[in-house]
Every structure is written in structure tokens, then in C-alpha cells.
Short mmCIF file of N, CA, C and O in Angstrom, two decimals:
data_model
loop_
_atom_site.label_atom_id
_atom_site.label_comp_id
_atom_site.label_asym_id
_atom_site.label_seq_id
_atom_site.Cartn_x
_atom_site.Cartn_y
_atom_site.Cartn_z
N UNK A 1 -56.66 9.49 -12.18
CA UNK A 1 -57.04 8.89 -10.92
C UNK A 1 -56.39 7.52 -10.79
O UNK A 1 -55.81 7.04 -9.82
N UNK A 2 -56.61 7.00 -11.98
CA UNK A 2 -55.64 5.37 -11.50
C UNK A 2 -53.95 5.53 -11.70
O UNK A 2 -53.12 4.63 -11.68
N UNK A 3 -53.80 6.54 -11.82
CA UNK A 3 -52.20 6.64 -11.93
C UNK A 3 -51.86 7.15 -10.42
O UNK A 3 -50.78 7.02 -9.84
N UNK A 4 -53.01 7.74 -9.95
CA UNK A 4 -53.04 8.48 -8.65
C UNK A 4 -52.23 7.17 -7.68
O UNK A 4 -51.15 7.15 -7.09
N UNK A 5 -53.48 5.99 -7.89
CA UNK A 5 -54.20 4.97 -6.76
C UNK A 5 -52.92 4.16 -7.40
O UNK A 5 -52.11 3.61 -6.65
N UNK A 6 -52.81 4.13 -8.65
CA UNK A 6 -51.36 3.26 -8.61
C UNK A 6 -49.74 3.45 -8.06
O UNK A 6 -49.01 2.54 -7.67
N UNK A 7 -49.42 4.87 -8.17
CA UNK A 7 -48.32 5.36 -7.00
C UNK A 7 -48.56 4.72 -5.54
O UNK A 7 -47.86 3.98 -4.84
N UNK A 8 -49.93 5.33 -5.33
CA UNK A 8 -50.09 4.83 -3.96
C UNK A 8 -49.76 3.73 -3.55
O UNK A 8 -49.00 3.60 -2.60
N UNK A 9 -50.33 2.67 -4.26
CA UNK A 9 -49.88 0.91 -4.00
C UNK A 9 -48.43 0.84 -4.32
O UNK A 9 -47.89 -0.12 -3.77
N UNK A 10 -47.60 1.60 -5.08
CA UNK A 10 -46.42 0.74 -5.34
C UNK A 10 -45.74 1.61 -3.80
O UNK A 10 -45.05 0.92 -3.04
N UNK A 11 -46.02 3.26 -3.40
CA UNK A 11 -45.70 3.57 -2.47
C UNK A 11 -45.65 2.46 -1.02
O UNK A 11 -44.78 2.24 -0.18
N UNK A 12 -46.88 1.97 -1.22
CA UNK A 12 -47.23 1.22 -0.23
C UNK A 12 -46.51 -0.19 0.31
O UNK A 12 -46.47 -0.59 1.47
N UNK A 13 -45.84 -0.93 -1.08
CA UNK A 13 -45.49 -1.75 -1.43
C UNK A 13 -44.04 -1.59 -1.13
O UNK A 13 -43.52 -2.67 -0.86
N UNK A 14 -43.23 -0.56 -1.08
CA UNK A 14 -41.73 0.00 -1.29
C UNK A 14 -41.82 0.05 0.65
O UNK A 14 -40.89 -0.21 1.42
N UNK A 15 -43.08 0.42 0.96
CA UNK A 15 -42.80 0.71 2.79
C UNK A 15 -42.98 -1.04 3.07
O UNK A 15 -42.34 -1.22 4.11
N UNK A 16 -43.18 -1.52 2.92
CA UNK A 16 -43.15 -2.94 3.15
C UNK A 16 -42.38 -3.61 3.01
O UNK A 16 -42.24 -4.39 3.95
N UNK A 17 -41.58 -3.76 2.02
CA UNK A 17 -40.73 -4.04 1.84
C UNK A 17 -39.13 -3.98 1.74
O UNK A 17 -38.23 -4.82 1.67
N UNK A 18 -39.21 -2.45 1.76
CA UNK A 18 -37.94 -1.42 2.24
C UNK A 18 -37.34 -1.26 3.78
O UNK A 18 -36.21 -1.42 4.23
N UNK A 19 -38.35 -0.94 4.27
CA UNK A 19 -38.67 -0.48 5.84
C UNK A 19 -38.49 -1.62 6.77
O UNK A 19 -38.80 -2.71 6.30
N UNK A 20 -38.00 -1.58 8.11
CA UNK A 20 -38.17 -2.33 8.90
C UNK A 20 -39.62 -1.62 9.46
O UNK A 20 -40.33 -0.81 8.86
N UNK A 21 -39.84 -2.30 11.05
CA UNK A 21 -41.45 -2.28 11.45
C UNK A 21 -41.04 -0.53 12.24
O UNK A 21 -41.93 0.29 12.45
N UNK A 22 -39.96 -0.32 12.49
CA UNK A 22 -39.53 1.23 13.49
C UNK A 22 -40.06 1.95 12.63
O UNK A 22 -41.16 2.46 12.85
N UNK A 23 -39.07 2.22 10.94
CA UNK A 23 -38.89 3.04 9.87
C UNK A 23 -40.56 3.30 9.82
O UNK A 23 -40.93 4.40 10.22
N UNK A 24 -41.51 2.42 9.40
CA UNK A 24 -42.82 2.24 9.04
C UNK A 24 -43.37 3.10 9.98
O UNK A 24 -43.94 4.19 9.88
N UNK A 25 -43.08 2.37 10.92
CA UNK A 25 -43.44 3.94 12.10
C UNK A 25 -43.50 5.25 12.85
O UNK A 25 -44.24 5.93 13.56
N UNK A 26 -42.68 5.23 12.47
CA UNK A 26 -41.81 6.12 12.68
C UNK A 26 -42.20 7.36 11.51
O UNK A 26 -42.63 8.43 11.94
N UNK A 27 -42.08 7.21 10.43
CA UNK A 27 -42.78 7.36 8.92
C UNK A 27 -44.34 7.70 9.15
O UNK A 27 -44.82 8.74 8.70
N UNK A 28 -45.13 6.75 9.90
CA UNK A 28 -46.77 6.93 10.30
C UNK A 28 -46.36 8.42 10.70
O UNK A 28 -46.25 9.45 10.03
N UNK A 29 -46.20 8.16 11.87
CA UNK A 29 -46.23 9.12 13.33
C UNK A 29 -46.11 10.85 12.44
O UNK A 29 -47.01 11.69 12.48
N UNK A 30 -44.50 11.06 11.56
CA UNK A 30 -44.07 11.90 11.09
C UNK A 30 -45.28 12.61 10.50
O UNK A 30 -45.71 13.74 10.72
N UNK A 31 -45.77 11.54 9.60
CA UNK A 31 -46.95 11.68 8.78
C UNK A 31 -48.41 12.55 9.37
O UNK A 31 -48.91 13.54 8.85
N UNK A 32 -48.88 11.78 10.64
CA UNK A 32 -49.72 12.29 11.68
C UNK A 32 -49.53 13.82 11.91
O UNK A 32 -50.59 14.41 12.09
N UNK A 33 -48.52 14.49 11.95
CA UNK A 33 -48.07 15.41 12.48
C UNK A 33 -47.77 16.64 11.52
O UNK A 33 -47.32 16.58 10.37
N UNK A 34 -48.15 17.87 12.31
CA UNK A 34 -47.62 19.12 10.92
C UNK A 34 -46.77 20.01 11.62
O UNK A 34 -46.74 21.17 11.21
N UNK A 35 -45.95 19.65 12.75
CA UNK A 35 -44.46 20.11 13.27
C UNK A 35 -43.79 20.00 12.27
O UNK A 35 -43.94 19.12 11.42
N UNK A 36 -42.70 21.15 12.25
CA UNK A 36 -41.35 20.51 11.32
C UNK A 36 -40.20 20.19 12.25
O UNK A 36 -39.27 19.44 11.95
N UNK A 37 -40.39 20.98 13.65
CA UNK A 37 -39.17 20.93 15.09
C UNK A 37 -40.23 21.12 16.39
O UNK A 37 -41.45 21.24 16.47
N UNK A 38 -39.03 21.09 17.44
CA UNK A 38 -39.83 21.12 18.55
C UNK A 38 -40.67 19.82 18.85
O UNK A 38 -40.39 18.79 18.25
N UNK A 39 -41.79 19.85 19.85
CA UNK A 39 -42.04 18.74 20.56
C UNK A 39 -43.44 18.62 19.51
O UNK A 39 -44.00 19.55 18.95
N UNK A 40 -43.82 16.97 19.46
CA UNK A 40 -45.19 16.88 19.23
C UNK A 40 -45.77 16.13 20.15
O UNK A 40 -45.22 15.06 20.44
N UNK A 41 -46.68 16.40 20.65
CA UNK A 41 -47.63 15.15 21.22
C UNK A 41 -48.83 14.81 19.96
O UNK A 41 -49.23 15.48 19.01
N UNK A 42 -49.06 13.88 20.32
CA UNK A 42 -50.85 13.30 19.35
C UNK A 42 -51.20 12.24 19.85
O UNK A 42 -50.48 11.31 20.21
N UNK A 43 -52.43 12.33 19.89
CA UNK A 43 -53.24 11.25 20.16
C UNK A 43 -53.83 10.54 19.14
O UNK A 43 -54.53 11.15 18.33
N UNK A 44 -53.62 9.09 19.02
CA UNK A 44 -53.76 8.24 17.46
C UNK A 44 -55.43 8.15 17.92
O UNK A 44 -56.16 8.11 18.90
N UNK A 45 -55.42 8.16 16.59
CA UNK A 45 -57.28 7.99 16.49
C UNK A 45 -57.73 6.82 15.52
O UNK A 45 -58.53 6.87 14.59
N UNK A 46 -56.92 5.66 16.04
CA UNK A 46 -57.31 4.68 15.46
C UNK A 46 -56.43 3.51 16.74
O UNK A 46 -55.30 3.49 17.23
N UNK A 47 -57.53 2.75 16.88
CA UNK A 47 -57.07 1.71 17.73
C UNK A 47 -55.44 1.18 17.30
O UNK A 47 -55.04 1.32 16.14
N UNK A 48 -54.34 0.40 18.68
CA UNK A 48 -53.52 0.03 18.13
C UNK A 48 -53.33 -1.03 17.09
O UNK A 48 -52.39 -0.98 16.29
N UNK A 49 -54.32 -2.11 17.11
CA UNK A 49 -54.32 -3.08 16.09
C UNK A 49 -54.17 -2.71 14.88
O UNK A 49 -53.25 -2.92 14.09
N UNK A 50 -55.53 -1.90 14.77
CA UNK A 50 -55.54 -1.61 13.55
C UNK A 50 -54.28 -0.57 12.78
O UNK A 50 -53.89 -0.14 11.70
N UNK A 51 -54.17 -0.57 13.44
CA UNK A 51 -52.61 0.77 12.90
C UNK A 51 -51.45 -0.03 12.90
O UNK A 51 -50.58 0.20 12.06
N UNK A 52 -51.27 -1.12 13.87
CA UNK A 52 -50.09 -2.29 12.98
C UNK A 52 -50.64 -3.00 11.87
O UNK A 52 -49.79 -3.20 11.01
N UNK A 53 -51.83 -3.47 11.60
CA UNK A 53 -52.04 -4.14 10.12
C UNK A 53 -52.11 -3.26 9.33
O UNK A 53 -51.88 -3.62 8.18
N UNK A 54 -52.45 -1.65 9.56
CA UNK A 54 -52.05 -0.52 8.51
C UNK A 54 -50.50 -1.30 8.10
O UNK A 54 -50.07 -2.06 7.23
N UNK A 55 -50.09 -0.72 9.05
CA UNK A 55 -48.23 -0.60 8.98
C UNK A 55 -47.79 -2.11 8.95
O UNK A 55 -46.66 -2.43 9.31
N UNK A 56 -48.59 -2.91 8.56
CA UNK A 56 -48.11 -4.65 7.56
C UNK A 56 -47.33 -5.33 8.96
O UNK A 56 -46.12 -5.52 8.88
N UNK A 57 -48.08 -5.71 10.28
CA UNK A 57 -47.50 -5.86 11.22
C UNK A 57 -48.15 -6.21 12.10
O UNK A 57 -49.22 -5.59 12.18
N UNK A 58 -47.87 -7.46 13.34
CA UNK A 58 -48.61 -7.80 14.35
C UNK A 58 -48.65 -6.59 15.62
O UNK A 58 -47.73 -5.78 15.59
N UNK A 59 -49.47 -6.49 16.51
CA UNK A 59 -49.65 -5.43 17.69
C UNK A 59 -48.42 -6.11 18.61
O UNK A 59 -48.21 -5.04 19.19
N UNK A 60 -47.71 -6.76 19.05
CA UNK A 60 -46.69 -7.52 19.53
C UNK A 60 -45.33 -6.38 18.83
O UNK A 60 -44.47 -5.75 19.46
N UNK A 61 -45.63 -6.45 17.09
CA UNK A 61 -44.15 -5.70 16.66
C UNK A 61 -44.59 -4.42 16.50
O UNK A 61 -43.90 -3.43 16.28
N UNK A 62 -45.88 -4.49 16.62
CA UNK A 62 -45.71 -2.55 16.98
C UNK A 62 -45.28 -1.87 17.99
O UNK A 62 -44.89 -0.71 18.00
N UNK A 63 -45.38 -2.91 19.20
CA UNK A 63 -45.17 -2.43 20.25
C UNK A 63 -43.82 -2.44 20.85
O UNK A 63 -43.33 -1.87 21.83
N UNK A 64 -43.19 -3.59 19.61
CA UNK A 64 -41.66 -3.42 19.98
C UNK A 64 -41.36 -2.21 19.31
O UNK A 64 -40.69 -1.41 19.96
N UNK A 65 -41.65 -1.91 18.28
CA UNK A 65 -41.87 -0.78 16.91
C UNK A 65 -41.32 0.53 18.00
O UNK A 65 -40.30 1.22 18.00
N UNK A 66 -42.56 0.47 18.89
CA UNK A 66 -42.41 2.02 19.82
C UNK A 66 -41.20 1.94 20.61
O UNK A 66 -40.46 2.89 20.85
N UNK A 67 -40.96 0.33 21.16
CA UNK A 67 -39.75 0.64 22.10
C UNK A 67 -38.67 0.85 21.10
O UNK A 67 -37.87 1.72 21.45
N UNK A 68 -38.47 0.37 20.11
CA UNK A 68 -36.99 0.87 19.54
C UNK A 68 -36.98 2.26 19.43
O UNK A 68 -35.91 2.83 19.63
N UNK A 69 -38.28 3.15 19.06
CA UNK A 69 -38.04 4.38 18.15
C UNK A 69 -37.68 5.23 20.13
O UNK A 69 -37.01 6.27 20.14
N UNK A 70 -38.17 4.69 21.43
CA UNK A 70 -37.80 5.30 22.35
C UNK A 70 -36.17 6.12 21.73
O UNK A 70 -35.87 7.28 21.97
N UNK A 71 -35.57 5.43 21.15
CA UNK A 71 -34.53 5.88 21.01
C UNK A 71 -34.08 7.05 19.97
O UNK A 71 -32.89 7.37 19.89
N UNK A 72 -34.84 7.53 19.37
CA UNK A 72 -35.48 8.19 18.80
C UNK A 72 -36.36 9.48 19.18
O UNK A 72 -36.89 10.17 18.31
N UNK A 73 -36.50 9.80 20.75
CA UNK A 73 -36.85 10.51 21.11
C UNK A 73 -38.57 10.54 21.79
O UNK A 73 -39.09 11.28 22.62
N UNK A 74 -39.30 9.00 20.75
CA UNK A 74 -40.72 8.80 20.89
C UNK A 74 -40.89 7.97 22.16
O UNK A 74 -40.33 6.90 22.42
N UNK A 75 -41.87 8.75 23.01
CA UNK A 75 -42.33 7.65 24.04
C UNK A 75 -44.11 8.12 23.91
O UNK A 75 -44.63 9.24 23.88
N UNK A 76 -44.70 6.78 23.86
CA UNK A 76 -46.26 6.51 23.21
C UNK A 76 -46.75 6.10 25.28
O UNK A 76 -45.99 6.08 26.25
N UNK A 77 -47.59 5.95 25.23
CA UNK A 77 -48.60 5.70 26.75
C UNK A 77 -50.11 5.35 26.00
O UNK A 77 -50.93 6.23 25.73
N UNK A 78 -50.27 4.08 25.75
CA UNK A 78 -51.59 4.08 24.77
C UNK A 78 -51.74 4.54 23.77
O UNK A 78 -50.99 4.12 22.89
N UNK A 79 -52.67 5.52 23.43
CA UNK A 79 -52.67 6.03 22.10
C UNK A 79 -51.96 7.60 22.23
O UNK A 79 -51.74 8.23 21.20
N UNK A 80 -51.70 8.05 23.32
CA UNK A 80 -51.00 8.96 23.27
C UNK A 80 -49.35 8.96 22.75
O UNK A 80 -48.64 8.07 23.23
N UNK A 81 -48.87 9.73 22.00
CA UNK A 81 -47.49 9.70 21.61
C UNK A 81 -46.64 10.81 21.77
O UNK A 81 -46.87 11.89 21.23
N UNK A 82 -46.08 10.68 22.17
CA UNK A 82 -45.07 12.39 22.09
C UNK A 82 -43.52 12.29 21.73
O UNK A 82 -42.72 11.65 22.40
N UNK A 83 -43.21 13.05 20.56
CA UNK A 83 -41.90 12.46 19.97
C UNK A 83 -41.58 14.46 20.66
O UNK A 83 -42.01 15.59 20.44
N UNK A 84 -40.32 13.56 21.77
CA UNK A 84 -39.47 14.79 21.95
C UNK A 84 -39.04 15.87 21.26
O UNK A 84 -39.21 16.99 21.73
N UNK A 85 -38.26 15.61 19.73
CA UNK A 85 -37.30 16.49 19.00
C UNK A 85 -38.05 16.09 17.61
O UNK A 85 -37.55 15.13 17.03
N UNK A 86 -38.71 16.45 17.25
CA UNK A 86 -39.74 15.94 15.43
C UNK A 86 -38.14 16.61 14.80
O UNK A 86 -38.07 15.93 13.77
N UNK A 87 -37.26 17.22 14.79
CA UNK A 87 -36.49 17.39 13.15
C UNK A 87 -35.36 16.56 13.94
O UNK A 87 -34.33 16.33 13.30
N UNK A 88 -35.44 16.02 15.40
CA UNK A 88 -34.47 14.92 15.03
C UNK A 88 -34.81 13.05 14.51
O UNK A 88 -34.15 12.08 14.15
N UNK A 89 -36.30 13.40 14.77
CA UNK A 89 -37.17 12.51 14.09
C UNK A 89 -36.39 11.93 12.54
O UNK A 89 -35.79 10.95 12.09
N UNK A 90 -36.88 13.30 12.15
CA UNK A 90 -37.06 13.09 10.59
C UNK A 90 -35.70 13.42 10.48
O UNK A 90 -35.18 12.76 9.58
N UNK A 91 -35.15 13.95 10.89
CA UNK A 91 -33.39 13.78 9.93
C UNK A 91 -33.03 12.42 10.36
O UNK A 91 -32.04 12.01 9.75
N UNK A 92 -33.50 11.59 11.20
CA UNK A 92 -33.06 9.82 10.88
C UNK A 92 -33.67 9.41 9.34
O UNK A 92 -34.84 9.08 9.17
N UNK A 93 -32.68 9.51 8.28
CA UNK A 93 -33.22 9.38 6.59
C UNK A 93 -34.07 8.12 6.59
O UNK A 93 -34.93 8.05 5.72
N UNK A 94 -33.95 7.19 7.39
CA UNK A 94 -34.61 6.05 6.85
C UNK A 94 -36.12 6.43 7.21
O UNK A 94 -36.95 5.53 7.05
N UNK A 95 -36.64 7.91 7.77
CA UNK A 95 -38.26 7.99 8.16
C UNK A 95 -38.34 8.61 7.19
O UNK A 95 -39.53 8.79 6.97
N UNK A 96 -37.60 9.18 6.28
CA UNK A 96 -38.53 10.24 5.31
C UNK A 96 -39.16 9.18 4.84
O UNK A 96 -39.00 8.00 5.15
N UNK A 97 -40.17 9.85 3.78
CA UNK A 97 -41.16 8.96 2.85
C UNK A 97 -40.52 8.84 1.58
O UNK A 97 -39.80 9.60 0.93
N UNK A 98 -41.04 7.44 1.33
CA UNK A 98 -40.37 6.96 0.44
C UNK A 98 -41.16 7.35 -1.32
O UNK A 98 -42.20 6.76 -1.58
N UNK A 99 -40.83 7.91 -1.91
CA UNK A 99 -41.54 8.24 -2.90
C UNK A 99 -41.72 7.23 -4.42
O UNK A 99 -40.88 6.67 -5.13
N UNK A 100 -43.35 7.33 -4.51
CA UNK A 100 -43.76 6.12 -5.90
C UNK A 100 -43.27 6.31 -6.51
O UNK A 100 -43.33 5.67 -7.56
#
């Protein structure tokens, strides 16, 4: 169990420091989701604040966060999100997950 909880933190630690604030997000979102192609929509079930201090970040750069990944295929409306193309998502390498 503490070898578990210790991956986790250094995992955690590598997205912080590796990642810009898009990648981090971008990375969430992927995460949220059990598409591998095709369209996803989801609705986040956690306020936006709190999901940029998840993702080590003010609500200001999350929200730039969403406009960059627009390019990327993601356009968000509140807590709603819908990433156009999810495997062109994730074949941008810098969203896979980064492993402890």
C-alpha cells in the first residue's frame, strides 16, 4: 500500500513538473473518459476551481488551459466538455500519462 501511495505522489509530482497547464489537462479530461475514438462529451463533476488546484493551477490558467487544447479538438461550455476526435486527443504524446 505505501509503495502504491508512493508511485502516486511521484506520478503526481512528474505531472507538475513535466507538463505544461494544456498537457495536465488534457491528461485529466483523457482520464475522465473510457472512449478510445470517436466523440466524447462529459460533464465534470467537480466544480472548476477545484479541478485547477487538482491540476496545480489558478481557474484563470485553466481556462486558458481549455482555450489552447480548442486546438486539439476540445471545446468545454461550463462543466460540460466535448473533445471532438479522443484518438486524436491522445495521439498528441505529451497527454499520455506519465508513468511512476
Amino acid at each position: 500500500v505505501l509503495a502504491e501511495h508512493w508511485r502516486l505522489l511521484v506520478r503526481q509530482i512528474k505531472d507538475l513538473k513535466l507538463r505544461s497547464a494544456g498537457e495536465r489537462l488534457g491528461a485529466y479530461l483523457l482520464m475522465k473518459i473510457d472512449a478510445r475514438s470517436g466523440t466524447a462529451v462529459l460533464r465534470l463533476d467537480e466544480e472548476l476551481n477545484v479541478i485547477a488546484a487538482r491540476l496545480g493551477m489558478t481557474p484563470e490558467s485553466l481556462s486558458r488551459a481549455f482555450g489552447n487544447l480548442r486546438a486539439h479538438g476540445v471545446r468545454s461550455q461550463g462543466r460540460q466538455v466535448t473533445i471532438e476526435d479522443v484518438a486524436k486527443l491522445r495521439a498528441q504524446g505529451s497527454f499520455d500519462d506519465l508513468d511512476g
